Short mmCIF file of C-alpha atoms and ligand atoms in Angstrom, two decimals:
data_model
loop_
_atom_site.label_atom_id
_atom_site.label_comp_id
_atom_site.label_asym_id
_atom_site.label_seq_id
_atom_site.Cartn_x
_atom_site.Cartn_y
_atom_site.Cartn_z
CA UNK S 21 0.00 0.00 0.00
CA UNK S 22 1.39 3.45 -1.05
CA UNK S 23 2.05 5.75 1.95
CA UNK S 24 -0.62 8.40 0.67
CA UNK S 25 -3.33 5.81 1.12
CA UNK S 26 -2.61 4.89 4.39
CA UNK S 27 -2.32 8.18 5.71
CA UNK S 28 0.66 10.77 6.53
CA UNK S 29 4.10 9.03 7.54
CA UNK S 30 5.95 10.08 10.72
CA UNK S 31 8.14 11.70 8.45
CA UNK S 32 5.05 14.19 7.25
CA UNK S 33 4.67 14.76 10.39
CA UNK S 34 7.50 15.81 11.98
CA UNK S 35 7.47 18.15 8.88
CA UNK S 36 4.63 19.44 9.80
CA UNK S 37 5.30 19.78 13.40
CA UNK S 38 8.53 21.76 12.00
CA UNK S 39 6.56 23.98 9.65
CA UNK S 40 4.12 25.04 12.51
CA UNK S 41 6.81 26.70 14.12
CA UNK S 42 7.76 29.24 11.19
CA UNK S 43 4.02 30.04 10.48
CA UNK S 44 2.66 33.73 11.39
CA UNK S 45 0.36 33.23 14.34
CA UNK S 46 -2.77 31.83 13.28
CA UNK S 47 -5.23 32.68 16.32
CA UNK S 48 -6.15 30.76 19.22
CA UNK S 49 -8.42 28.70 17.99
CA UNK S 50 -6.22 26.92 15.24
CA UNK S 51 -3.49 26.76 17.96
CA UNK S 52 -5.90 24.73 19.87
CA UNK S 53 -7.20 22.60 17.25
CA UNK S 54 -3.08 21.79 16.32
CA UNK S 55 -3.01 21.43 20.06
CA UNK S 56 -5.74 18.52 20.18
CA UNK S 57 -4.88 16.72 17.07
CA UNK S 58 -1.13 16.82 18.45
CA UNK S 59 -2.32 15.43 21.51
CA UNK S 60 -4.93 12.89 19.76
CA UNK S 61 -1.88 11.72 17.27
CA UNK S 62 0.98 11.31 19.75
CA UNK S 63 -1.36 10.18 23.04
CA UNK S 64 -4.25 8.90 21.60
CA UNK S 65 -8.02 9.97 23.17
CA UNK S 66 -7.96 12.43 26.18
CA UNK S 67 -6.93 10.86 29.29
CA UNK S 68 -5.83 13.43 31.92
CA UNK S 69 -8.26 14.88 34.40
CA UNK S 70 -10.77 17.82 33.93
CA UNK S 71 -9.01 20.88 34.91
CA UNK S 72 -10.43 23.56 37.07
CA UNK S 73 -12.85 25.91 35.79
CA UNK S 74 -10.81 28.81 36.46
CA UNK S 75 -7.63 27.22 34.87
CA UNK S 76 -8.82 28.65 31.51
CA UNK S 77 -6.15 27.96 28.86
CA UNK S 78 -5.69 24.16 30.39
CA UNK S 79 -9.36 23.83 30.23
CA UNK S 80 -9.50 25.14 26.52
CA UNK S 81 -6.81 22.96 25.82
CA UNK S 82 -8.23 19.98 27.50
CA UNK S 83 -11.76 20.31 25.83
CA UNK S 84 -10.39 20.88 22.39
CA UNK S 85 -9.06 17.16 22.68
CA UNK S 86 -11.41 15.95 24.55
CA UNK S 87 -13.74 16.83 21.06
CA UNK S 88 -11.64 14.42 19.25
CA UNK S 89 -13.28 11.41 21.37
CA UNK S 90 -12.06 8.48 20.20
CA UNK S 91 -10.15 9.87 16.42
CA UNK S 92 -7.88 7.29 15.69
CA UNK S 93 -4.11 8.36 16.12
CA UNK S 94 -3.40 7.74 12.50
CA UNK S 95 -6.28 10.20 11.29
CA UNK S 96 -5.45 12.79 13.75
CA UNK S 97 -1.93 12.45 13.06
CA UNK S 98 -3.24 12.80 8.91
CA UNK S 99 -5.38 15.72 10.06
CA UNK S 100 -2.61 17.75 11.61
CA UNK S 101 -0.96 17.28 8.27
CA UNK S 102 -3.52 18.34 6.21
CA UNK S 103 -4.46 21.49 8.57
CA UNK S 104 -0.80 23.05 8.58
CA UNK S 105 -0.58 22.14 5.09
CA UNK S 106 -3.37 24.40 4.48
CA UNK S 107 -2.04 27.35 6.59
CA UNK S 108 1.26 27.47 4.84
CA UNK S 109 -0.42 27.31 1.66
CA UNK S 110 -2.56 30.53 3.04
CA UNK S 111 1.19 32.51 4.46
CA UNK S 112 2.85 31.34 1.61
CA UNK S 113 -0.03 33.16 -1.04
CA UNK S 114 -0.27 36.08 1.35
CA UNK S 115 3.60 36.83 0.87
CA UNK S 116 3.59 36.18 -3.08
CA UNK S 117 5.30 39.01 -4.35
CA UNK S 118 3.14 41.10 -6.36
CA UNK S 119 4.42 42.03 -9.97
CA UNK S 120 4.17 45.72 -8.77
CA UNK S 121 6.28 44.51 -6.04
CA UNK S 122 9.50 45.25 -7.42
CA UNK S 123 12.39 46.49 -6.15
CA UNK S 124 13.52 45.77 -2.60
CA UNK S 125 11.26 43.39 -0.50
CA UNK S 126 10.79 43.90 3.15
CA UNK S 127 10.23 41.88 5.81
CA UNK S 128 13.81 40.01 5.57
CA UNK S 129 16.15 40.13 8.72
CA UNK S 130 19.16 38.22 7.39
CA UNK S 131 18.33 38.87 3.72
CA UNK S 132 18.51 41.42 1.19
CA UNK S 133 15.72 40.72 -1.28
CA UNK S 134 15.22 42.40 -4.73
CA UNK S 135 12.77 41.87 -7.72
CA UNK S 136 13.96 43.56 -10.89
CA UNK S 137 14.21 43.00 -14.62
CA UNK S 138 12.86 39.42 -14.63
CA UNK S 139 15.44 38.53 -11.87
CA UNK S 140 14.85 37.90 -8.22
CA UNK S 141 17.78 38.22 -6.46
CA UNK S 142 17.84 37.02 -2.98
CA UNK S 143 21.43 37.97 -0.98
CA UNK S 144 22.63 36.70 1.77
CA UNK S 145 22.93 40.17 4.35
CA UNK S 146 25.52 39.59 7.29
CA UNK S 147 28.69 40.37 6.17
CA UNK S 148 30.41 41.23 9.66
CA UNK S 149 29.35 37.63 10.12
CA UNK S 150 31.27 36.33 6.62
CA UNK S 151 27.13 35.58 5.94
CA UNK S 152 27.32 32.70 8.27
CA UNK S 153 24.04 31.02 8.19
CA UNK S 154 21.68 31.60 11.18
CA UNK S 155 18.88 29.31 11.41
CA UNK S 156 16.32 32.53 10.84
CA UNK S 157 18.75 32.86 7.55
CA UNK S 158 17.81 29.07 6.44
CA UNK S 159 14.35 29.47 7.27
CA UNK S 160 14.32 33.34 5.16
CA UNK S 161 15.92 31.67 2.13
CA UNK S 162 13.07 28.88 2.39
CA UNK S 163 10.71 31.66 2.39
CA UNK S 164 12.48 33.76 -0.51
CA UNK S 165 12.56 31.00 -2.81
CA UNK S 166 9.00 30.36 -2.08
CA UNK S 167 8.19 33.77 -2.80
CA UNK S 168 10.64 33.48 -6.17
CA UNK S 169 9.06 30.65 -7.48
CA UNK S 170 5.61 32.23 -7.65
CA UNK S 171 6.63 35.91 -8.65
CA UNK S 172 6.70 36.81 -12.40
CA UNK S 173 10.74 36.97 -12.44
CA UNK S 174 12.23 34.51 -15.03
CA UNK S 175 15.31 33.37 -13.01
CA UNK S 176 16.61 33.70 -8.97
CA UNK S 177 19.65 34.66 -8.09
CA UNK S 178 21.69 33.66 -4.96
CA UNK S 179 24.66 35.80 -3.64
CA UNK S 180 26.21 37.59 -0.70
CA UNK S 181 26.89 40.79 0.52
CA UNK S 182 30.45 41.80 1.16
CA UNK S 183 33.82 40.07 1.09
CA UNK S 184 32.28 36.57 1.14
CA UNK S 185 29.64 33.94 -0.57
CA UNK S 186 28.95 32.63 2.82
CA UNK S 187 31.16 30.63 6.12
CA UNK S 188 28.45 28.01 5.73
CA UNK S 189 26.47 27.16 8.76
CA UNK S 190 26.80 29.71 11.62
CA UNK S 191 28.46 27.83 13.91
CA UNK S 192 27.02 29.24 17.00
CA UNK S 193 23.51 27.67 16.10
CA UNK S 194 24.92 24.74 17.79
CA UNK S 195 25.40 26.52 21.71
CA UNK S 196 21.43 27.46 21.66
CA UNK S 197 20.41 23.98 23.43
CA UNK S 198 16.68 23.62 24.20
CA UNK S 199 14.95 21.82 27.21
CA UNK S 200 15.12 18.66 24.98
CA UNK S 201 18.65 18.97 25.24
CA UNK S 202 21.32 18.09 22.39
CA UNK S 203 19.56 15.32 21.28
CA UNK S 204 16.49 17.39 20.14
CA UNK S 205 18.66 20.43 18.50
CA UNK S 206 20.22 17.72 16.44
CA UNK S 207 16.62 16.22 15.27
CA UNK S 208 15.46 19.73 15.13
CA UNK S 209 18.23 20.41 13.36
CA UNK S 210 18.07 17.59 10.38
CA UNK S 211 14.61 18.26 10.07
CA UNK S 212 15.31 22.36 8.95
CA UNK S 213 18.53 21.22 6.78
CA UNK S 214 16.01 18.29 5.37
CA UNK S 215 13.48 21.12 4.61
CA UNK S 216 16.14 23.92 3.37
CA UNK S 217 18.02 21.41 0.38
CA UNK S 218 14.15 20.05 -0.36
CA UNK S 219 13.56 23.55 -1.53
CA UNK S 220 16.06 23.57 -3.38
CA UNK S 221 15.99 19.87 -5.01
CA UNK S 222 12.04 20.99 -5.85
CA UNK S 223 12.74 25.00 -7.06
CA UNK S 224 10.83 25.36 -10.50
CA UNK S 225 12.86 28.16 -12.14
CA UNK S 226 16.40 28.00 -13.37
CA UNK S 227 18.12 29.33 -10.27
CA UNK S 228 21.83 30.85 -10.52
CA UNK S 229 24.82 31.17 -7.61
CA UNK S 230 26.18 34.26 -8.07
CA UNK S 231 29.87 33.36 -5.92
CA UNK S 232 31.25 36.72 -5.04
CA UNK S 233 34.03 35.80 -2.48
CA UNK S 234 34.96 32.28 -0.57
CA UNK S 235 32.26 29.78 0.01
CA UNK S 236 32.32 27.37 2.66
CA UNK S 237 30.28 24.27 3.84
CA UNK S 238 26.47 24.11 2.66
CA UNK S 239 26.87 27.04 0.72
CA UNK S 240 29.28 25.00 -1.09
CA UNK S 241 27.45 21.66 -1.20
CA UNK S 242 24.18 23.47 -2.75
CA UNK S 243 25.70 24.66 -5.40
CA UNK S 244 25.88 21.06 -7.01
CA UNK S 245 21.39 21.86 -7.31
CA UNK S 246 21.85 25.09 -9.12
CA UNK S 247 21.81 25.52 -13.31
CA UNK S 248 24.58 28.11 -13.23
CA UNK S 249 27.53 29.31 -11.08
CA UNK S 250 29.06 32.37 -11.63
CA UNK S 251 32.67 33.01 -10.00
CA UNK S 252 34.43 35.82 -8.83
CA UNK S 253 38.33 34.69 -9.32
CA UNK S 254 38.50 35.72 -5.39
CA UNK S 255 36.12 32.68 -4.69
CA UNK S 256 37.01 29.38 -3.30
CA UNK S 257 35.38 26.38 -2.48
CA UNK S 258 35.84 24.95 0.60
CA UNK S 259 34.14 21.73 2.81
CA UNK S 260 35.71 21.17 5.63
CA UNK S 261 33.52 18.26 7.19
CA UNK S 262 35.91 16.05 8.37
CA UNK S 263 37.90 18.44 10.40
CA UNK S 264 34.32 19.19 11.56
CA UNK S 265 33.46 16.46 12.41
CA UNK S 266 30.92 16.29 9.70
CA UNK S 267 29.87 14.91 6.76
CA UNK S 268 28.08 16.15 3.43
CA UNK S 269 24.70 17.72 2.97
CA UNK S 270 23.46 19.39 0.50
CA UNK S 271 23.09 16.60 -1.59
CA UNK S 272 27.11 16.74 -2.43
CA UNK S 273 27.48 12.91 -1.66
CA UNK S 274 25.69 12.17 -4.63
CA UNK S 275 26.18 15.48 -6.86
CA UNK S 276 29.84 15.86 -6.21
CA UNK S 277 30.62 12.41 -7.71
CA UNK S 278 28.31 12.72 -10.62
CA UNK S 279 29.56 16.53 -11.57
CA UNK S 280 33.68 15.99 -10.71
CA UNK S 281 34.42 11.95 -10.63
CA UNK S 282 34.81 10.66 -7.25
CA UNK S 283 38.55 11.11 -6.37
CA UNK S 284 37.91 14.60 -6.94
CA UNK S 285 34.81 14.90 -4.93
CA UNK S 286 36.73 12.75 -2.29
CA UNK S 287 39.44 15.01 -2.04
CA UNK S 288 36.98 18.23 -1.13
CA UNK S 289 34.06 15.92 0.91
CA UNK S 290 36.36 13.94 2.51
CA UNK S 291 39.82 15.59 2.83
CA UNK S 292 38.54 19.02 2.73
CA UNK S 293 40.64 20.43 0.00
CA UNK S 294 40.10 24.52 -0.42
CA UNK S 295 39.56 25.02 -4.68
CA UNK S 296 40.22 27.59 -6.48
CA UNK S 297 38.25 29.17 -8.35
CA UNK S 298 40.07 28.15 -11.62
CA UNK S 299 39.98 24.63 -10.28
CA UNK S 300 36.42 24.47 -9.50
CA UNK S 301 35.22 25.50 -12.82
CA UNK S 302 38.22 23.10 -14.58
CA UNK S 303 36.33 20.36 -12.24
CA UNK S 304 32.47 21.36 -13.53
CA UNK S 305 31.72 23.11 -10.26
CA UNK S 306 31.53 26.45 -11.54
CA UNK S 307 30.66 28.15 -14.73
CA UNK S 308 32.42 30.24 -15.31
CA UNK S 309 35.37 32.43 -14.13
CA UNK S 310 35.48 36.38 -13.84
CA UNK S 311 37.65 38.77 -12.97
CA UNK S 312 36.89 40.09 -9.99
CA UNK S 313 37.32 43.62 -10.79
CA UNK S 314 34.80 43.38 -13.70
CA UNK S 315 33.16 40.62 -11.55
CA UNK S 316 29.46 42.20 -10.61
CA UNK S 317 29.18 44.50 -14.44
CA UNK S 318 29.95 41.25 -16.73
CA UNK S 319 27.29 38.78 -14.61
CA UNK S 320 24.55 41.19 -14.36
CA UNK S 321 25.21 41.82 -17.99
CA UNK S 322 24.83 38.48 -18.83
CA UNK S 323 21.92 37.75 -16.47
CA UNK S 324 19.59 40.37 -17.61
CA UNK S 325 20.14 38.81 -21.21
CA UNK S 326 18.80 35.52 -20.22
CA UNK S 327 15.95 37.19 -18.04
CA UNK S 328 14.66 38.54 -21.29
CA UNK S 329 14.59 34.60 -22.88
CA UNK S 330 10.54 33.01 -22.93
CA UNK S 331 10.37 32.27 -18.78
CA UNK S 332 7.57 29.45 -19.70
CA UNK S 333 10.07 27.13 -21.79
CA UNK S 334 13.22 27.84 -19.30
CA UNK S 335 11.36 26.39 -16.38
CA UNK S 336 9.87 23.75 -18.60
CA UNK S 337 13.02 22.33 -19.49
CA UNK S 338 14.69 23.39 -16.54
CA UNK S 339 12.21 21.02 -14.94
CA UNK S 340 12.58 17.99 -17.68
CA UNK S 341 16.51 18.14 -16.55
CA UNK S 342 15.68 18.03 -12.98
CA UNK S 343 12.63 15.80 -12.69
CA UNK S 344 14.73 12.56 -14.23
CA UNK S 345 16.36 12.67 -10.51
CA UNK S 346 14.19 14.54 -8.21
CA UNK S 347 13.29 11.50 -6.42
CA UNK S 348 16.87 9.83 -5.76
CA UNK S 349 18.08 13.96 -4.69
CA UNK S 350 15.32 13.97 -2.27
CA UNK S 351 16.38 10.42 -0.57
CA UNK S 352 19.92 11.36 -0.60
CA UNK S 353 18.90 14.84 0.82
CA UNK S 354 16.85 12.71 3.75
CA UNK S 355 20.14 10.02 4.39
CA UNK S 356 22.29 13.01 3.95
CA UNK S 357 20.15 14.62 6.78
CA UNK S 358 19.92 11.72 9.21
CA UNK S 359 23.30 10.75 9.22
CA UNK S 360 24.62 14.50 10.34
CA UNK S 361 21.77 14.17 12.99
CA UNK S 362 23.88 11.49 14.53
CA UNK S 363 27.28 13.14 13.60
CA UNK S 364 26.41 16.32 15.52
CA UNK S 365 25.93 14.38 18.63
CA UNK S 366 29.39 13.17 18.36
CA UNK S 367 32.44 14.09 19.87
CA UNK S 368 34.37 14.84 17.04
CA UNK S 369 31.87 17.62 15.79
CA UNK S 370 31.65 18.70 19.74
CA UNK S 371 35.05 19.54 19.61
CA UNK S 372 35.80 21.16 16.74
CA UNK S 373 32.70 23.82 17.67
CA UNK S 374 34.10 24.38 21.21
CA UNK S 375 37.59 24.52 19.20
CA UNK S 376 36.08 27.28 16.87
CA UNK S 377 34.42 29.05 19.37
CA UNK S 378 36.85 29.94 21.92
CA UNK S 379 38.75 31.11 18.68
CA UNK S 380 41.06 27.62 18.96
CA UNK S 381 40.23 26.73 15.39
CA UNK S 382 39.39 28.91 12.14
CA UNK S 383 39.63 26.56 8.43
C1 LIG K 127 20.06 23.63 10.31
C2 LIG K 127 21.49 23.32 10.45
C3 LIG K 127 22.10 22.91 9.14
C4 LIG K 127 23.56 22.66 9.25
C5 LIG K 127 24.17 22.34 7.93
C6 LIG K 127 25.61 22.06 8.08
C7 LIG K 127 26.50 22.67 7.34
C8 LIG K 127 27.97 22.41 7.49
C9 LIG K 127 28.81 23.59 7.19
O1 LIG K 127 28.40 24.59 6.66
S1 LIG K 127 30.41 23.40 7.68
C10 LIG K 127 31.12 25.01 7.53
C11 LIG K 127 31.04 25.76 8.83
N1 LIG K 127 31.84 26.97 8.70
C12 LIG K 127 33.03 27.13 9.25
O2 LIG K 127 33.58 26.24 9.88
C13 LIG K 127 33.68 28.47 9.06
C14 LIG K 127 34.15 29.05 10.37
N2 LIG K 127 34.76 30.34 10.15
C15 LIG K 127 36.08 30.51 9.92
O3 LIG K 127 36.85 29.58 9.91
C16 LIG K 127 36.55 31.90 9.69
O4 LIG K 127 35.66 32.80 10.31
C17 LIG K 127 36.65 32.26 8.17
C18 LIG K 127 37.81 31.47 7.56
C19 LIG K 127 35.35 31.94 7.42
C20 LIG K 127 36.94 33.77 8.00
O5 LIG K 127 38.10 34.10 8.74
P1 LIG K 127 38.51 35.65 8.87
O6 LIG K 127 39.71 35.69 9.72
O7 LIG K 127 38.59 36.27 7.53
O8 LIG K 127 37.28 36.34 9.59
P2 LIG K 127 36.77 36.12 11.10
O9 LIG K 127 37.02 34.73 11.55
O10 LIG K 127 37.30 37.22 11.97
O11 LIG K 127 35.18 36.27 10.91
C21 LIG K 127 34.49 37.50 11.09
C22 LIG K 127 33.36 37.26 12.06
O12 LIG K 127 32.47 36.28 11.50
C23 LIG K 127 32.29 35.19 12.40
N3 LIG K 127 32.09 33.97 11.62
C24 LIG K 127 32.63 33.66 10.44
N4 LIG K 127 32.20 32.47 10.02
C25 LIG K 127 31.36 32.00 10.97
C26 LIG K 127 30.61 30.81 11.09
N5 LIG K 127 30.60 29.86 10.15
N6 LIG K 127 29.86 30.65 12.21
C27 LIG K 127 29.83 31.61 13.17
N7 LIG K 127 30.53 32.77 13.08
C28 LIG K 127 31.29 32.96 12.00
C29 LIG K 127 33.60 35.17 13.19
O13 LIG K 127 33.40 34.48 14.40
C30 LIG K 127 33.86 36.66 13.38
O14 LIG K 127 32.97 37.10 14.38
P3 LIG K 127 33.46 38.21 15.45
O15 LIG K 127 33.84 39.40 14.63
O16 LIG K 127 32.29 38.43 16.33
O17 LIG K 127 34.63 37.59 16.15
#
């Protein structure tokens, strides 16, 4: 029996549960039905005592699953699916960007956001920070690609602002530990990174890395789901899982083979070797090469050329290149995931944080 006939999978649920928390605040009385039908799916029907009359928001709570009766776990659980699937649907049309919408889009804390000329270019905005990625910054890139892939712009663009591409993942997201303790911020974890490279397996318009200075870690690895990468000659390439602790994401395990052979992918997955520039592009990473002096005139240049090609038959065939593999990306992208769940619990990836952040260890 296919897993859409008998109901959502743990897996769509833990989505879900991880998509509630990014939502705008839909009112009390969704909160309570996600309450009950959490409640229904995980403890099946309502078995704690009546509270108090005057203990109002435990009494909501507890007569909002007490409603369910006796729902089976397995349709609440396909309920709760279905319900936040419907909110984000209702967030994500409410933040479509209108055509008239041009120009720079607000809203973004970690992002820098424009629509312009048939290009939507979405850059990555902490530069003091070597645009380290914050978890808000994963979770604004979801929603900016979102956005992109419904606007009328023909291609997306991804760059940064300042010296570099991006330092990968922030490495201080690790140090904020919730009352589940490490072993929750690592699920909690693999379920965003899970999310963040789906969105990028499943993006519907030819989408373009525009690599302005050094790129490290997941910034790296995601390049491997993008049509085109553009280089400054300043850029390298650079990840450094092993002294990490880590291993690939981003898909790399399986795109990094395919696009360079595997000794070459080995040498930068496994032994961490920094590229070039020059070398990445000689190995099919990258593009093409600029000069970084003429870097940001000659890619715009270029860009706004192909903006102006029919939108309708890029994405078409954009999408026959991508949909031969979509499926095999997303289970790499979901082993990929589950393996660094573990990894971050280990000692080796403990380490080399702590080393980092008491300024021990830089790449
Ligand atoms: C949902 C979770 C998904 C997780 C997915 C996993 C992905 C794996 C990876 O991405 S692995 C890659 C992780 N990145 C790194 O290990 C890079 C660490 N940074 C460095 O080694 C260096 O900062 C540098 C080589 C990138 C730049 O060195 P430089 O000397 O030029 O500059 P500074 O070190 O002084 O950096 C300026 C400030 O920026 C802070 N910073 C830079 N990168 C990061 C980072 N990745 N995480 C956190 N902070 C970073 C740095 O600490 C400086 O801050 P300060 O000015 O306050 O000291």
């Amino acid at each position: 029996m296919s897993e859409t006939a008998m109901g959502a999978s743990q897996k769509d649920f833990e989505s879900a549960m991880s998509q509630v928390k990014r939502l705008k605040d839909p009112g009390n009385e969704v909160k309570l039905k996600l309450y009950a039908l959490y409640k229904q799916a995980t403890e099946g029907p309502c078995n704690t005592p009546k509270p108090g009359v005057f203990d109002l928001i435990n009494k909501a709570k507890w007569d909002a699953w007490n409603a369910l009766g006796s729902l089976p776990k397995e349709t609440a659980r396909q309920n709760y699916v279905d319900l936040v699937s419907g909110l984000s649907s209702s967030s994500d049309s409410s933040s479509q960007v209108k055509p008239e919408a041009d120009r720079k889009q607000s809203g973004y804390e970690t992002l820098v956001v424009t629509s312009e000329d048939g290009i939507t270019k979405i850059m990555m905005n902490r530069p003091a920070k070597k645009n380290a990625m914050t978890m808000r910054m994963y979770e604004e890139i979801m929603l900016a690609l979102k956005a992109a892939s419904k606007d009328d712009s023909a291609i997306t663009v991804l760059t940064g602002n300042g010296d570099y591409y991006s330092s990968g993942n922030d490495l201080t997201n690790f140090t904020d530990i919730p009352s589940g303790g490490v072993e929750e911020k690592a699920k909690n974890s693999a379920i965003l990174l899970r999310d963040f490279v789906d969105c990028f397996i499943d993006f519907p318009k030819p989408l373009i890395a525009v690599v302005n200075g050094p790129a490290v870690g997941i910034s790296v690895t995601i390049l491997g789901l993008f049509e085109v990468v553009y280089a400054s000659d300043r850029a390298t390439f650079h990840t450094p899982f092993s002294h990490l602790g880590q291993s690939p994401e981003g898909c790399s395990s399986y795109t990094f083979p395919k696009i360079m052979g595997p000794a070459k992918a080995a040498e930068m997955l496994i032994f961490g070797k920094k590229l070039t520039a020059a070398e990445a592009c000689a190995q099919g990473l990258v593009t093409e090469v600029f000069p970084d002096s003429t870097f940001q005139k000659e890619v715009w240049t270029r860009l706004k050329a192909y903006s102006k090609l029919p939108p309708n038959a890029m994405r078409i065939s954009k999408q026959m290149i991508r949909n031969r593999e979509k499926e095999k990306l997303h289970a790499v992208n979901a082993e990929e995931s589950s393996t660094l769940q573990e990894r971050w619990l280990s000692d080796e990836c403990m380490n080399a944080i702590m080393n980092f952040l008491t300024r021990k260890a830089k790449l």
